[in-house]
């Protein structure tokens, strides 16, 4: 890390195994934070319980705003080389469909998460980050700061042998996902009492009328995301609350997904000849709220910083931008704390998160879905603008 760009960690410790920053979680947020920091000269240790590449439940859509972030770091070309272009979105409600194409020269991509995550991890390692796979983060090492505040000084980890060890660093970034061991263990995150929605995701082949667009089909009580992926298949995610899912748990999750798409008036013809080609993965409860606490030496990124819902399709963009902001909090100099990062996030992505929360509330109520469908029928241009906003088509994004 160069002088003037932030704290000079290298001058403090000279052991070859010393780390300036530990990043827990090597998904998109963790890998991006590690990439930015390693390129700035920090000694980064990136830890994940998985070995890569690995499958991950996701909508597999990278919106235009996320692509702009990848472009800033020289990663757009390798992603597009493996991905399908996504030039717009198809949004349907009850009895109405709105389709919107992104402006000229703007597009997103569709790429399975196992491929995207592996590419980002490879880039972080190439930048100089050290990666420990098959290593579980069990908790934070917490000490008392001189001002009485809590300070995180490292993490406890367990490898494949189960042996527990400590990894120390002045800064820890929790990017370990929606069920973050660090964020939940420190009392920073919780699943809200409502909504308690679960996602059921899989892949189908022979889905008709797949184009170069992502799809979101919102119904009273659930919604369905569909996205084409390389190889001609379709990513299909059904999201519904536990109250609706629980009475159907006597069926297999595969049957729940298949029955949902094949009974939908707008999708049944398109899925008439479709065949499921992957197991169904279940994820939930999905929403994560973040508590307003301050801990020195700890930052959060990705779903560990809070997760709203996948309905807007901008989760990857928020994860990548949040990672940039976490890296900026480290490189900016001064004390590293959650409070400082929270101010950066509020200025940069706070408005988008508030819109997403409002949409999350809307789809909780059948009357809200019906009302939105009526508005879409009367004023489709309003929802076309919403599609552009959700896609972050104007978010070239300030450099972190």
CSV table of N, CA and C in Angstrom, one decimal, residues 1-15 18-22 37-38 40-44 151-152 168-173 297-299 326-337:
chain,number,residue,atom,x,y,z
A,1,UNK,N,0.8,-1.2,0.0
A,1,UNK,CA,0.0,0.0,0.0
A,1,UNK,C,0.9,1.2,0.0
A,2,UNK,N,0.7,2.1,-1.0
A,2,UNK,CA,1.6,3.2,-1.1
A,2,UNK,C,1.4,4.3,-0.2
A,3,UNK,N,2.4,5.1,0.1
A,3,UNK,CA,2.2,6.2,1.0
A,3,UNK,C,1.3,7.2,0.4
A,4,UNK,N,0.4,7.8,1.2
A,4,UNK,CA,-0.6,8.7,0.7
A,4,UNK,C,-1.9,8.1,0.3
A,5,UNK,N,-1.9,6.8,0.0
A,5,UNK,CA,-3.1,6.1,-0.5
A,5,UNK,C,-3.9,5.6,0.7
A,6,UNK,N,-3.3,5.6,1.9
A,6,UNK,CA,-4.0,5.0,3.0
A,6,UNK,C,-3.0,4.6,4.1
A,7,UNK,N,-3.4,3.8,5.0
A,7,UNK,CA,-2.5,3.3,6.1
A,7,UNK,C,-1.4,2.5,5.5
A,8,UNK,N,-0.2,2.7,6.1
A,8,UNK,CA,1.0,1.9,5.6
A,8,UNK,C,1.2,0.7,6.6
A,9,UNK,N,0.4,-0.4,6.3
A,9,UNK,CA,0.4,-1.5,7.2
A,9,UNK,C,1.8,-2.2,7.1
A,10,UNK,N,2.4,-2.2,5.9
A,10,UNK,CA,3.7,-3.0,5.7
A,10,UNK,C,4.8,-2.5,6.7
A,11,UNK,N,4.7,-1.2,7.1
A,11,UNK,CA,5.8,-0.8,8.0
A,11,UNK,C,5.7,-1.3,9.4
A,12,UNK,N,4.5,-1.9,9.7
A,12,UNK,CA,4.3,-2.3,11.1
A,12,UNK,C,4.8,-3.7,11.4
A,13,UNK,N,4.6,-4.6,10.4
A,13,UNK,CA,4.9,-6.0,10.6
A,13,UNK,C,5.7,-6.5,9.4
A,14,UNK,N,6.7,-7.3,9.7
A,14,UNK,CA,7.6,-7.8,8.6
A,14,UNK,C,7.6,-9.3,8.4
A,15,UNK,N,6.8,-10.0,9.2
A,15,UNK,CA,6.7,-11.5,9.0
A,15,UNK,C,6.1,-11.8,7.7
A,18,UNK,N,2.4,-12.3,7.7
A,18,UNK,CA,1.5,-11.2,8.2
A,18,UNK,C,0.5,-10.7,7.2
A,19,UNK,N,-0.6,-10.2,7.6
A,19,UNK,CA,-1.7,-9.8,6.7
A,19,UNK,C,-2.1,-8.4,7.1
A,20,UNK,N,-2.4,-7.5,6.2
A,20,UNK,CA,-2.9,-6.2,6.4
A,20,UNK,C,-4.4,-6.3,6.6
A,21,UNK,N,-5.1,-7.1,5.7
A,21,UNK,CA,-6.5,-7.2,5.7
A,21,UNK,C,-6.9,-8.7,5.5
A,22,UNK,N,-7.8,-9.2,6.3
A,22,UNK,CA,-8.4,-10.5,6.1
A,22,UNK,C,-9.8,-10.3,5.6
A,37,UNK,N,-7.8,-4.1,-2.9
A,37,UNK,CA,-6.8,-3.9,-1.8
A,37,UNK,C,-5.5,-4.4,-2.2
A,38,UNK,N,-5.5,-5.6,-2.8
A,38,UNK,CA,-4.2,-6.2,-3.2
A,38,UNK,C,-3.5,-5.4,-4.3
A,40,UNK,N,-3.7,-2.3,-4.5
A,40,UNK,CA,-3.2,-1.1,-3.9
A,40,UNK,C,-2.0,-1.4,-3.0
A,41,UNK,N,-1.6,-2.6,-2.9
A,41,UNK,CA,-0.4,-3.0,-2.2
A,41,UNK,C,-0.6,-3.6,-0.8
A,42,UNK,N,-1.8,-3.8,-0.4
A,42,UNK,CA,-2.1,-4.5,0.9
A,42,UNK,C,-1.9,-6.0,0.8
A,43,UNK,N,-1.4,-6.6,1.9
A,43,UNK,CA,-1.3,-8.0,2.0
A,43,UNK,C,-2.6,-8.6,2.5
A,44,UNK,N,-3.3,-9.2,1.6
A,44,UNK,CA,-4.7,-9.7,1.8
A,44,UNK,C,-4.7,-11.2,1.9
A,151,UNK,N,-13.0,-3.9,19.3
A,151,UNK,CA,-12.1,-3.9,18.1
A,151,UNK,C,-11.9,-5.3,17.6
A,152,UNK,N,-12.1,-5.6,16.4
A,152,UNK,CA,-11.8,-6.9,15.8
A,152,UNK,C,-10.3,-6.9,15.3
A,168,UNK,N,-4.6,-13.2,12.2
A,168,UNK,CA,-4.7,-11.8,12.7
A,168,UNK,C,-4.4,-10.8,11.6
A,169,UNK,N,-5.1,-9.7,11.7
A,169,UNK,CA,-4.9,-8.5,10.8
A,169,UNK,C,-5.5,-7.3,11.4
A,170,UNK,N,-5.0,-6.1,11.1
A,170,UNK,CA,-5.6,-4.9,11.6
A,170,UNK,C,-7.0,-4.6,11.1
A,171,UNK,N,-7.4,-5.2,10.0
A,171,UNK,CA,-8.7,-5.0,9.4
A,171,UNK,C,-9.2,-6.3,8.9
A,172,UNK,N,-10.5,-6.6,9.2
A,172,UNK,CA,-11.3,-7.7,8.8
A,172,UNK,C,-12.5,-7.3,8.0
A,173,UNK,N,-12.7,-7.8,6.9
A,173,UNK,CA,-13.9,-7.5,6.1
A,173,UNK,C,-14.8,-8.8,6.1
A,297,UNK,N,-12.0,-1.8,13.3
A,297,UNK,CA,-11.3,-2.9,12.6
A,297,UNK,C,-12.1,-3.8,11.8
A,298,UNK,N,-13.4,-3.6,11.8
A,298,UNK,CA,-14.3,-4.5,11.0
A,298,UNK,C,-15.1,-3.8,10.0
A,299,UNK,N,-15.2,-4.3,8.8
A,299,UNK,CA,-16.1,-3.8,7.8
A,299,UNK,C,-16.9,-4.9,7.2
A,326,UNK,N,-16.0,-0.7,0.8
A,326,UNK,CA,-15.2,-1.2,2.0
A,326,UNK,C,-13.7,-1.0,1.7
A,327,UNK,N,-13.3,-1.3,0.5
A,327,UNK,CA,-11.9,-1.1,0.2
A,327,UNK,C,-11.5,0.4,0.3
A,328,UNK,N,-12.4,1.3,-0.1
A,328,UNK,CA,-12.1,2.7,0.0
A,328,UNK,C,-12.0,3.1,1.5
A,329,UNK,N,-12.8,2.5,2.4
A,329,UNK,CA,-12.7,2.8,3.8
A,329,UNK,C,-11.4,2.4,4.4
A,330,UNK,N,-10.8,1.4,3.8
A,330,UNK,CA,-9.5,0.9,4.3
A,330,UNK,C,-8.4,1.9,3.7
A,331,UNK,N,-8.5,2.2,2.5
A,331,UNK,CA,-7.4,3.0,1.8
A,331,UNK,C,-7.5,4.4,2.1
A,332,UNK,N,-8.6,4.9,2.7
A,332,UNK,CA,-8.8,6.3,2.9
A,332,UNK,C,-8.0,6.9,4.1
A,333,UNK,N,-7.4,6.0,4.9
A,333,UNK,CA,-6.6,6.4,6.0
A,333,UNK,C,-7.5,6.7,7.2
A,334,UNK,N,-7.0,6.8,8.4
A,334,UNK,CA,-7.8,7.0,9.6
A,334,UNK,C,-8.3,5.7,10.1
A,335,UNK,N,-9.0,5.8,11.2
A,335,UNK,CA,-9.5,4.6,11.8
A,335,UNK,C,-10.5,3.8,10.9
A,336,UNK,N,-10.4,2.5,10.9
A,336,UNK,CA,-11.3,1.7,10.1
A,336,UNK,C,-12.5,1.3,11.0
A,337,UNK,N,-13.7,1.7,10.6
A,337,UNK,CA,-14.8,1.3,11.5
A,337,UNK,C,-16.1,1.2,10.6
